[in-house]
Coordinates of C-alpha atoms and ligand atoms in Angstrom, one line a residue:
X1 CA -69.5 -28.5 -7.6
X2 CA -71.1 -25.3 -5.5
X3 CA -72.9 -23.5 -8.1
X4 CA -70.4 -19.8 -8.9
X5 CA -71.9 -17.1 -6.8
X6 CA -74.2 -14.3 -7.6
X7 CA -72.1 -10.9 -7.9
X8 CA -73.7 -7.8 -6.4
X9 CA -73.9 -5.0 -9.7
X10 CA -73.9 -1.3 -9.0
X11 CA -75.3 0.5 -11.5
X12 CA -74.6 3.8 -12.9
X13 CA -77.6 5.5 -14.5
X14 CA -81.7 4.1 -15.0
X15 CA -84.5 6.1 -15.6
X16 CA -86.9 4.6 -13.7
X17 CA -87.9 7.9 -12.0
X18 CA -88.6 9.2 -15.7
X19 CA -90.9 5.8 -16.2
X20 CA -92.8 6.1 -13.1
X21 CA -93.1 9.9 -13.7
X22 CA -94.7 9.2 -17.1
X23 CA -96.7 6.8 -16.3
X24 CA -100.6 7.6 -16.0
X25 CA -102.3 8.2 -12.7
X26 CA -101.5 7.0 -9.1
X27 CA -99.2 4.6 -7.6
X28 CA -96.5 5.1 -9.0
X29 CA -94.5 4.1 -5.4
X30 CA -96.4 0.9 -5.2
X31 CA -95.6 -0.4 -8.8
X32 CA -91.6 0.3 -7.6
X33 CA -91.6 -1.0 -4.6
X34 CA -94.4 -4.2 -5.2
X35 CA -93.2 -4.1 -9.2
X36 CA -95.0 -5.0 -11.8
X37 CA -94.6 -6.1 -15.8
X38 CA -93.7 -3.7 -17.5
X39 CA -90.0 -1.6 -17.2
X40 CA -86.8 -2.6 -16.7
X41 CA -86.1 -1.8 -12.9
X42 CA -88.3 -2.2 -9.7
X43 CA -87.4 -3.7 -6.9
X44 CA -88.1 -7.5 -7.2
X45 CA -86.2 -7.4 -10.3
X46 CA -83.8 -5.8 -8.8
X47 CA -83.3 -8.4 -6.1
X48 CA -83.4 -11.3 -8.8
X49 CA -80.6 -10.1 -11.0
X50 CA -78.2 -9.0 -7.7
X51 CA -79.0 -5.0 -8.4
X52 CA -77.7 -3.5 -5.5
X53 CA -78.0 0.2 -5.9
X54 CA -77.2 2.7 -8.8
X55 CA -77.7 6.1 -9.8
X56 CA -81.3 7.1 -10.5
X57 CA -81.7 9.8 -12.5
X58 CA -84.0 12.9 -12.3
X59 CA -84.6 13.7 -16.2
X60 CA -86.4 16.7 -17.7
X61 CA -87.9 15.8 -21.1
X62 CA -87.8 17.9 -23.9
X63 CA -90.9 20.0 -25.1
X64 CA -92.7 18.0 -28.0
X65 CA -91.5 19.3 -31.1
X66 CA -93.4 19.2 -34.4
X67 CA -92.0 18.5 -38.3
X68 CA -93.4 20.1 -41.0
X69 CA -96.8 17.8 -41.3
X70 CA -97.7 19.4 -37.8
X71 CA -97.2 15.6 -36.2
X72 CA -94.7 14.9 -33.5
X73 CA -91.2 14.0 -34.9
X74 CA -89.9 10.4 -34.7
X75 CA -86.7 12.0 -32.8
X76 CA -88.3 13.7 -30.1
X77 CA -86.4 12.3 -26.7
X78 CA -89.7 11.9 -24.7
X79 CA -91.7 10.4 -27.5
X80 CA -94.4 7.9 -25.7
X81 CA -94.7 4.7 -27.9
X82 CA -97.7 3.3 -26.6
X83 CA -96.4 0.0 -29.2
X84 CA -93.1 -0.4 -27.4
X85 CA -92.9 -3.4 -25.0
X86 CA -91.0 -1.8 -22.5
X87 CA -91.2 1.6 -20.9
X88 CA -88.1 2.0 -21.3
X89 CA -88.5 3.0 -25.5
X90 CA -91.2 5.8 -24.0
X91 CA -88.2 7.4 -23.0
X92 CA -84.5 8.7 -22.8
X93 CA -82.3 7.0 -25.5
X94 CA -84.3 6.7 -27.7
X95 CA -83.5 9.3 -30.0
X96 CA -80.7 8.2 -32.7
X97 CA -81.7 8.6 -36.2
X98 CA -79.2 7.4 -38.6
X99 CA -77.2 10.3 -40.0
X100 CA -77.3 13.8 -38.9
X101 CA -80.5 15.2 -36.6
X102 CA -80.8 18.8 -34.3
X103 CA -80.7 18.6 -30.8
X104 CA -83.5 18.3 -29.1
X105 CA -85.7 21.5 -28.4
X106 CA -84.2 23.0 -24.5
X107 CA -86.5 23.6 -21.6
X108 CA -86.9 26.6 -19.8
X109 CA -85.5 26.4 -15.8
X110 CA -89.2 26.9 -14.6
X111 CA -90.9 23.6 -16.2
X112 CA -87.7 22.1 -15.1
X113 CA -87.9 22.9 -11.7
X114 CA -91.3 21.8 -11.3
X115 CA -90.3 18.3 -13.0
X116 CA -87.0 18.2 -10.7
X117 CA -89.6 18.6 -7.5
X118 CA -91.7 15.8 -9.0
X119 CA -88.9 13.4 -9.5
X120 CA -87.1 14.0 -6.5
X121 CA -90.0 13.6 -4.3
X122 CA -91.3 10.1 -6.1
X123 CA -87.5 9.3 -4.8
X124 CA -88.0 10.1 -1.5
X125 CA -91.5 8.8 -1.0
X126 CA -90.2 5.1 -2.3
X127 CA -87.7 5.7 0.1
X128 CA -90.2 6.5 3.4
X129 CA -92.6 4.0 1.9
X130 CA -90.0 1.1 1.5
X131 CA -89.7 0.4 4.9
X132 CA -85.9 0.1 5.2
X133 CA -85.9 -1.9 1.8
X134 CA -84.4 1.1 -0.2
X135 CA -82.0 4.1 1.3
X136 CA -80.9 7.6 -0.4
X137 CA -77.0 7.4 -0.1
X138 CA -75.4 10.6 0.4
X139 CA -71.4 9.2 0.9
X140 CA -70.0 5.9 0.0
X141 CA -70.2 4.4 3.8
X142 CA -74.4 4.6 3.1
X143 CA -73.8 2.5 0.2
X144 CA -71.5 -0.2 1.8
X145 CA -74.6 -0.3 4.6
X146 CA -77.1 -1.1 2.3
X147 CA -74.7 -3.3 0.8
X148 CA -74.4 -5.3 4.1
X149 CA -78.2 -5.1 4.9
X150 CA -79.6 -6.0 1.4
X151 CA -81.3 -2.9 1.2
X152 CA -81.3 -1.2 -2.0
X153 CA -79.2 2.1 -2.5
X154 CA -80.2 4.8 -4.2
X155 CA -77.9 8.2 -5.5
X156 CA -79.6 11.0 -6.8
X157 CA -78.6 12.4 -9.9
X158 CA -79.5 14.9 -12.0
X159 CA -79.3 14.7 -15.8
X160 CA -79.1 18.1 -17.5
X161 CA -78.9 21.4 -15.2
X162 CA -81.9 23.3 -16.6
X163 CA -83.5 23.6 -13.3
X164 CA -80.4 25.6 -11.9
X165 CA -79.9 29.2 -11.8
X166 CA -76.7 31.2 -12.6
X167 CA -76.0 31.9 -8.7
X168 CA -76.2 28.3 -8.2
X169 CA -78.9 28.6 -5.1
X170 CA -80.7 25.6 -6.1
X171 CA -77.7 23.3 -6.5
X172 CA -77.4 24.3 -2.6
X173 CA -80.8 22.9 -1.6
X174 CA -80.7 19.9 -3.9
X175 CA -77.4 19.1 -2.6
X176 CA -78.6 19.6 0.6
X177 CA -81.3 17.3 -0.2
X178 CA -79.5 14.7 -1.5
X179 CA -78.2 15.4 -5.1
X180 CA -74.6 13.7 -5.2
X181 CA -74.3 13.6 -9.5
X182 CA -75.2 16.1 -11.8
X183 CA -74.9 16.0 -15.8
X184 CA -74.3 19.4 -16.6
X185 CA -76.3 18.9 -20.0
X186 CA -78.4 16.4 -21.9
X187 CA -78.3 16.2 -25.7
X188 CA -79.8 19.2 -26.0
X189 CA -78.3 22.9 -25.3
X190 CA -78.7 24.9 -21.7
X191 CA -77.0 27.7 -20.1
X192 CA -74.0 25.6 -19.4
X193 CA -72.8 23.8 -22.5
X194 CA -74.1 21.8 -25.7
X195 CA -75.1 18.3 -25.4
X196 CA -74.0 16.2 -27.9
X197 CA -76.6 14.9 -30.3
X198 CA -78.1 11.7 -31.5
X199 CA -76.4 11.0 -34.6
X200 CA -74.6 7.9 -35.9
X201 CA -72.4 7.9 -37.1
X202 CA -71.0 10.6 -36.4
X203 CA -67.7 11.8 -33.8
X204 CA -68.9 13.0 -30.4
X205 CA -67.3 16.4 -31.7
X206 CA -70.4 18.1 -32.6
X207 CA -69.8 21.7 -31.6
X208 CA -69.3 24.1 -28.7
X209 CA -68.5 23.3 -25.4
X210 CA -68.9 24.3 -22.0
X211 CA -69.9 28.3 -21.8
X212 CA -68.3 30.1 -19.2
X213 CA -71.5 29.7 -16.7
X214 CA -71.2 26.0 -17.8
X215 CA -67.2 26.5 -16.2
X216 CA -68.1 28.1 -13.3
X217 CA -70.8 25.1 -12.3
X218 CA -68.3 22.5 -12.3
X219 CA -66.3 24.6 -9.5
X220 CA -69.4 24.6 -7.6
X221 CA -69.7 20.7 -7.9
X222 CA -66.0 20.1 -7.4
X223 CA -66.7 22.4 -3.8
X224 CA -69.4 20.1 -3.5
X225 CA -68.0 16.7 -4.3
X226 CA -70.7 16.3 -5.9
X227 CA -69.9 13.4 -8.9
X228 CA -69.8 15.1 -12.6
X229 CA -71.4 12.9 -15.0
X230 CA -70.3 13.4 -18.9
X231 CA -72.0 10.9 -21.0
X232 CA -74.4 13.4 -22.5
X233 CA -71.6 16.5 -23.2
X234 CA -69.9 16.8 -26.8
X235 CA -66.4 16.4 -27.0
X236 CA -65.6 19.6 -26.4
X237 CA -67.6 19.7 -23.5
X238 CA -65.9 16.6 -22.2
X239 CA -62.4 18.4 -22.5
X240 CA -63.4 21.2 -20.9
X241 CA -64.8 19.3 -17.8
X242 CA -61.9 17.5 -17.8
X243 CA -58.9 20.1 -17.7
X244 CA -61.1 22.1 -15.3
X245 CA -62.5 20.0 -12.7
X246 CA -60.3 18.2 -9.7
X247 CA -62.3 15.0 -9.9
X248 CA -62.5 11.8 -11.4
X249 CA -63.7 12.0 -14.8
X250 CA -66.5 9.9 -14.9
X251 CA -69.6 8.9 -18.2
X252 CA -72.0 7.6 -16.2
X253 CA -73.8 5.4 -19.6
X254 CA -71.8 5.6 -22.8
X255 CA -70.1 2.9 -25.2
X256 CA -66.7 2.7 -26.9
X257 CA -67.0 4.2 -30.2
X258 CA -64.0 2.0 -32.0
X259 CA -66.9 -0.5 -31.9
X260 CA -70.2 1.7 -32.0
X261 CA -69.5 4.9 -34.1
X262 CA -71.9 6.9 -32.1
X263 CA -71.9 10.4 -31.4
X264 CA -73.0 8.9 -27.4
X265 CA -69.9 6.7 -26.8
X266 CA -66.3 7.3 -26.2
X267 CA -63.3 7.6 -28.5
X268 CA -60.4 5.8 -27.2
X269 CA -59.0 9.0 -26.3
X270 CA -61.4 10.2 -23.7
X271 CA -61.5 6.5 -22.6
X272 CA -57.3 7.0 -22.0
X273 CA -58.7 10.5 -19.9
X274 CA -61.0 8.7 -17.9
X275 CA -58.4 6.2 -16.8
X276 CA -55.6 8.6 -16.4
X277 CA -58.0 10.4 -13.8
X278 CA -58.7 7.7 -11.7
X279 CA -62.6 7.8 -13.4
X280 CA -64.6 5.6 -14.7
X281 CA -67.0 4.8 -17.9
X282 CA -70.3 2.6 -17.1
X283 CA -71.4 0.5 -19.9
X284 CA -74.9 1.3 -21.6
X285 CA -76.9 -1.2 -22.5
X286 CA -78.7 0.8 -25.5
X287 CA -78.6 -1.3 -28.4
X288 CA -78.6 1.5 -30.2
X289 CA -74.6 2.8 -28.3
X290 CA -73.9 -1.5 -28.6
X291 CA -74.2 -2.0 -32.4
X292 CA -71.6 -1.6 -35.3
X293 CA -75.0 0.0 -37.5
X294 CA -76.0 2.1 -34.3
X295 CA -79.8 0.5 -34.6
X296 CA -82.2 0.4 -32.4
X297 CA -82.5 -4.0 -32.4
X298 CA -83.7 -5.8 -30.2
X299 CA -82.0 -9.1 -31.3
X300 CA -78.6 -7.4 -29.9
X301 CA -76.5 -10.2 -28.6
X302 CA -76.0 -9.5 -24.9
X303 CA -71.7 -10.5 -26.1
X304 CA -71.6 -7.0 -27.5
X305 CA -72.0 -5.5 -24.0
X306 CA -68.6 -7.6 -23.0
X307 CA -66.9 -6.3 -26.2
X308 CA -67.3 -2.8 -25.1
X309 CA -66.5 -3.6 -21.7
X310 CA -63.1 -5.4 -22.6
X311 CA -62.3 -2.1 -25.4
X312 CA -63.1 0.2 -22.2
X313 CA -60.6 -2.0 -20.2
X314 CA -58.0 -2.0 -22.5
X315 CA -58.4 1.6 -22.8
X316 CA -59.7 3.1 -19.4
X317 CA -58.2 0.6 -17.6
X318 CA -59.2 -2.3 -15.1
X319 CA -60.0 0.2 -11.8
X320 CA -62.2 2.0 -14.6
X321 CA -64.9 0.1 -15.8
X322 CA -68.4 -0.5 -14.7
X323 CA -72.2 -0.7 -15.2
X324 CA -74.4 2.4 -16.5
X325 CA -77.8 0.1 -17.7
X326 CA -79.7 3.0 -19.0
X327 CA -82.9 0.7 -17.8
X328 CA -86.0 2.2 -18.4
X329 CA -84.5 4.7 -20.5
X330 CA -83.6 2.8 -23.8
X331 CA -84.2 -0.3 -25.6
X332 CA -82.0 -3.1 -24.7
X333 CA -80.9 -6.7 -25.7
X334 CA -84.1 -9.0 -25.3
X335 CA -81.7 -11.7 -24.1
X336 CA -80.6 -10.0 -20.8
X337 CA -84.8 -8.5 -20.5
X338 CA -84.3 -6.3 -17.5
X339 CA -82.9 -6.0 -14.1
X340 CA -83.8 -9.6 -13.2
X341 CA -81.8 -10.8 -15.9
X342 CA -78.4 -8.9 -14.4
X343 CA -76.8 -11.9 -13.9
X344 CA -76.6 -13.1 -17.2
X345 CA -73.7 -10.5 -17.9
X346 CA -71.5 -11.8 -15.0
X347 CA -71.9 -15.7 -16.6
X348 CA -71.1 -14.2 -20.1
X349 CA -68.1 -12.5 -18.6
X350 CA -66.8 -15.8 -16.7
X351 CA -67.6 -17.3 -20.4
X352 CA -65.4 -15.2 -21.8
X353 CA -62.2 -16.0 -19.4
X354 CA -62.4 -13.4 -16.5
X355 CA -61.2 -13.8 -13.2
X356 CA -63.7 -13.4 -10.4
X357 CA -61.3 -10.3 -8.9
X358 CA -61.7 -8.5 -12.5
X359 CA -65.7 -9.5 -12.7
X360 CA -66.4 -8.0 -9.3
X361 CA -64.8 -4.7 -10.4
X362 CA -66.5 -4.2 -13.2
X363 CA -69.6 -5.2 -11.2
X364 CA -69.5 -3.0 -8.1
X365 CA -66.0 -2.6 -6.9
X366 CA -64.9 0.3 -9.4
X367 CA -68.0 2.3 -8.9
X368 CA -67.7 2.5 -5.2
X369 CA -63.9 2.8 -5.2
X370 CA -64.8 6.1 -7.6
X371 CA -67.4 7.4 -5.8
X372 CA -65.9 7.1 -2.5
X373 CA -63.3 9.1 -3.9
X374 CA -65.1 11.8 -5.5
X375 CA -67.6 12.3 -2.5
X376 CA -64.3 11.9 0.6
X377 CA -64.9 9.4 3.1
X378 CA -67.7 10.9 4.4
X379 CA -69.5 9.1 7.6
Ligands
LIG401 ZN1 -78.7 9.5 -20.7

């Protein structure tokens, strides 16, 4: 019997331009495009597990706030575990404490800029530097090209707005540039809504949410097309985005929170909304958005990630479900390990009884379908 074939996986959201950022010194480009140990996503990796192209993320961290002993808090976003194993814990999800916690400290829109700049460029430069192994996709016909030439594609996004002023003059030049996704907030507040914390459990409904210059920014992207991400808003937030704008709703990374109660994932409400708009939800692989206790575990069975993604199809819908790693930007199951490993999810999936049409949606099909749609045909 031919051995079942390897299914290309679009992802939704990493942060490996946050990782390489971080990291100390030069060659940052290199360790992407030759990879290397440590991190989820590079590109061998991603050629071994079948990862196609996703959404990579330009991420502002917070400023480094202290508790009352003067040291750095254990729930600061961009704290740098020099223990962890995996880059991934230095950053991004890696916030939850169990019970209630303050959002982050915000960032103020010059420090932001000048990270934006940084993160954008280290996109571009793997991109002159890969040789025609990995392309910036500005409309879904870029992405079905690289899909046909094995060459990795790349959407920028942007997660949290802080970088962008009230007349919306840099979302011009980023667009111009290449943005295609923004999150108009992280957990954290900014000038255009409130984030929703890292608290489990606890509902997503956590305060405020969008303000009106937070309203008049999703006009801007709808004029755009460029894709609105709402994994980080509150629940409020989410409403508001989703009564306003004229496109898919989409959550780039979060869970369904009938299984993990945290303040991240998805009641099976706003899953219903996502569906209902033609949208779509990308499964995080945070064990901490995976687990029943909301911990940050290793030892998460890589199962749990098909639980939420049958809850999400039962509740988005089939057309509405795909990937949204979080690699490099959260501690995940030790069992799937990293990009390479991407493949294990499609052999749980056939495990668990579905057909290759449905596995292929949830594996690329949906997110191009939604993107394509949000963005127009394009060229
Ligand atoms: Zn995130």
């Amino acid at each position: 019997m031919p051995s079942p074939k390897r299914i290309p996986i679009f992802d939704g959201h990493n942060d490996v331009l946050l990782r390489l950022h971080l990291r100390a010194g030069a060659g940052a480009v290199a360790a992407f495009l030759q990879g290397e140990d440590k991190g989820h996503l590079d590109l061998p990796k991603a050629r071994k597990g079948g990862f196609v192209g996703g959404l990579f993320a330009i991420f502002v961290p917070s400023p480094k706030r202290k508790d009352r002993a003067g040291g750095e808090t254990r729930s600061q976003e961009n704290a740098r575990e020099t223990a962890g194993e995996t880059a991934g814990e230095t950053a991004g999800e890696t916030a939850t404490v169990i019970g209630s916690d303050p959002a982050p400290p915000a960032v103020d829109m010059a420090e932001a800029q000048r990270v934006v700049f940084a993160m954008a460029s280290l996109l571009f430069r793997i991109e002159r530097e890969s040789k025609g192994r990995v392309r910036v996709c500005r409309n879904a016909g870029d992405i079905e090209r690289c899909l046909a030439e094995n060459t990795l594609a790349a959407v920028l996004h942007m997660e949290g707005a802080e970088a962008i002023d009230a007349n919306f003059e840099l979302l011009d030049v980023l667009y111009a540039a290449g943005l295609r996704s923004l999150g108009p907030v992280w957990s954290r507040p900014n000038a255009f809504g409130h984030g929703v914390p890292f608290r489990c459990p606890s509902s997503p409904d956590t305060g405020p949410g969008l303000t009106d210059l937070g309203k008049a920014l999703i006009g801007a992207c709808n004029a755009l097309r460029i894709l609105l991400d709402l994994s980080h808003l509150n629940e409020r937030g989410f409403w508001d985005v989703a009564a306003i704008s004229n496109a898919p709703v989409v959550a780039t990374h979060s869970n369904a929170h009938a299984i993990s109660p945290h303040s991240r994932n998805l009641t099976d409400r706003q899953l219903a909304a996502i569906g209902k708009s033609g949208g779509l939800v990308g499964v995080n692989f945070a064990a901490s958005f995976l687990r029943p206790d909301g911990r940050h575990d290793r030892a998460t069975p890589v199962e749990l990630i098909i639980r939420h993604i049958e809850h999400m199809l039962e509740h988005a819908g089939e057309e509405s479900v795909g990937f949204g790693s979080d690699f490099d930007g959260a501690m995940i199951p030790g069992e799937l390990g990293n990009a390479a490993g991407l493949q294990i999810l499609v052999r749980a999936m056939r495990k668990r009884g579905f057909s290759e049409p449905m596995i292929e949606k949830v594996c690329y099909r949906n997110w191009l379908r939604v993107l394509r749609r949000t963005w127009g045909d394009g060229a």
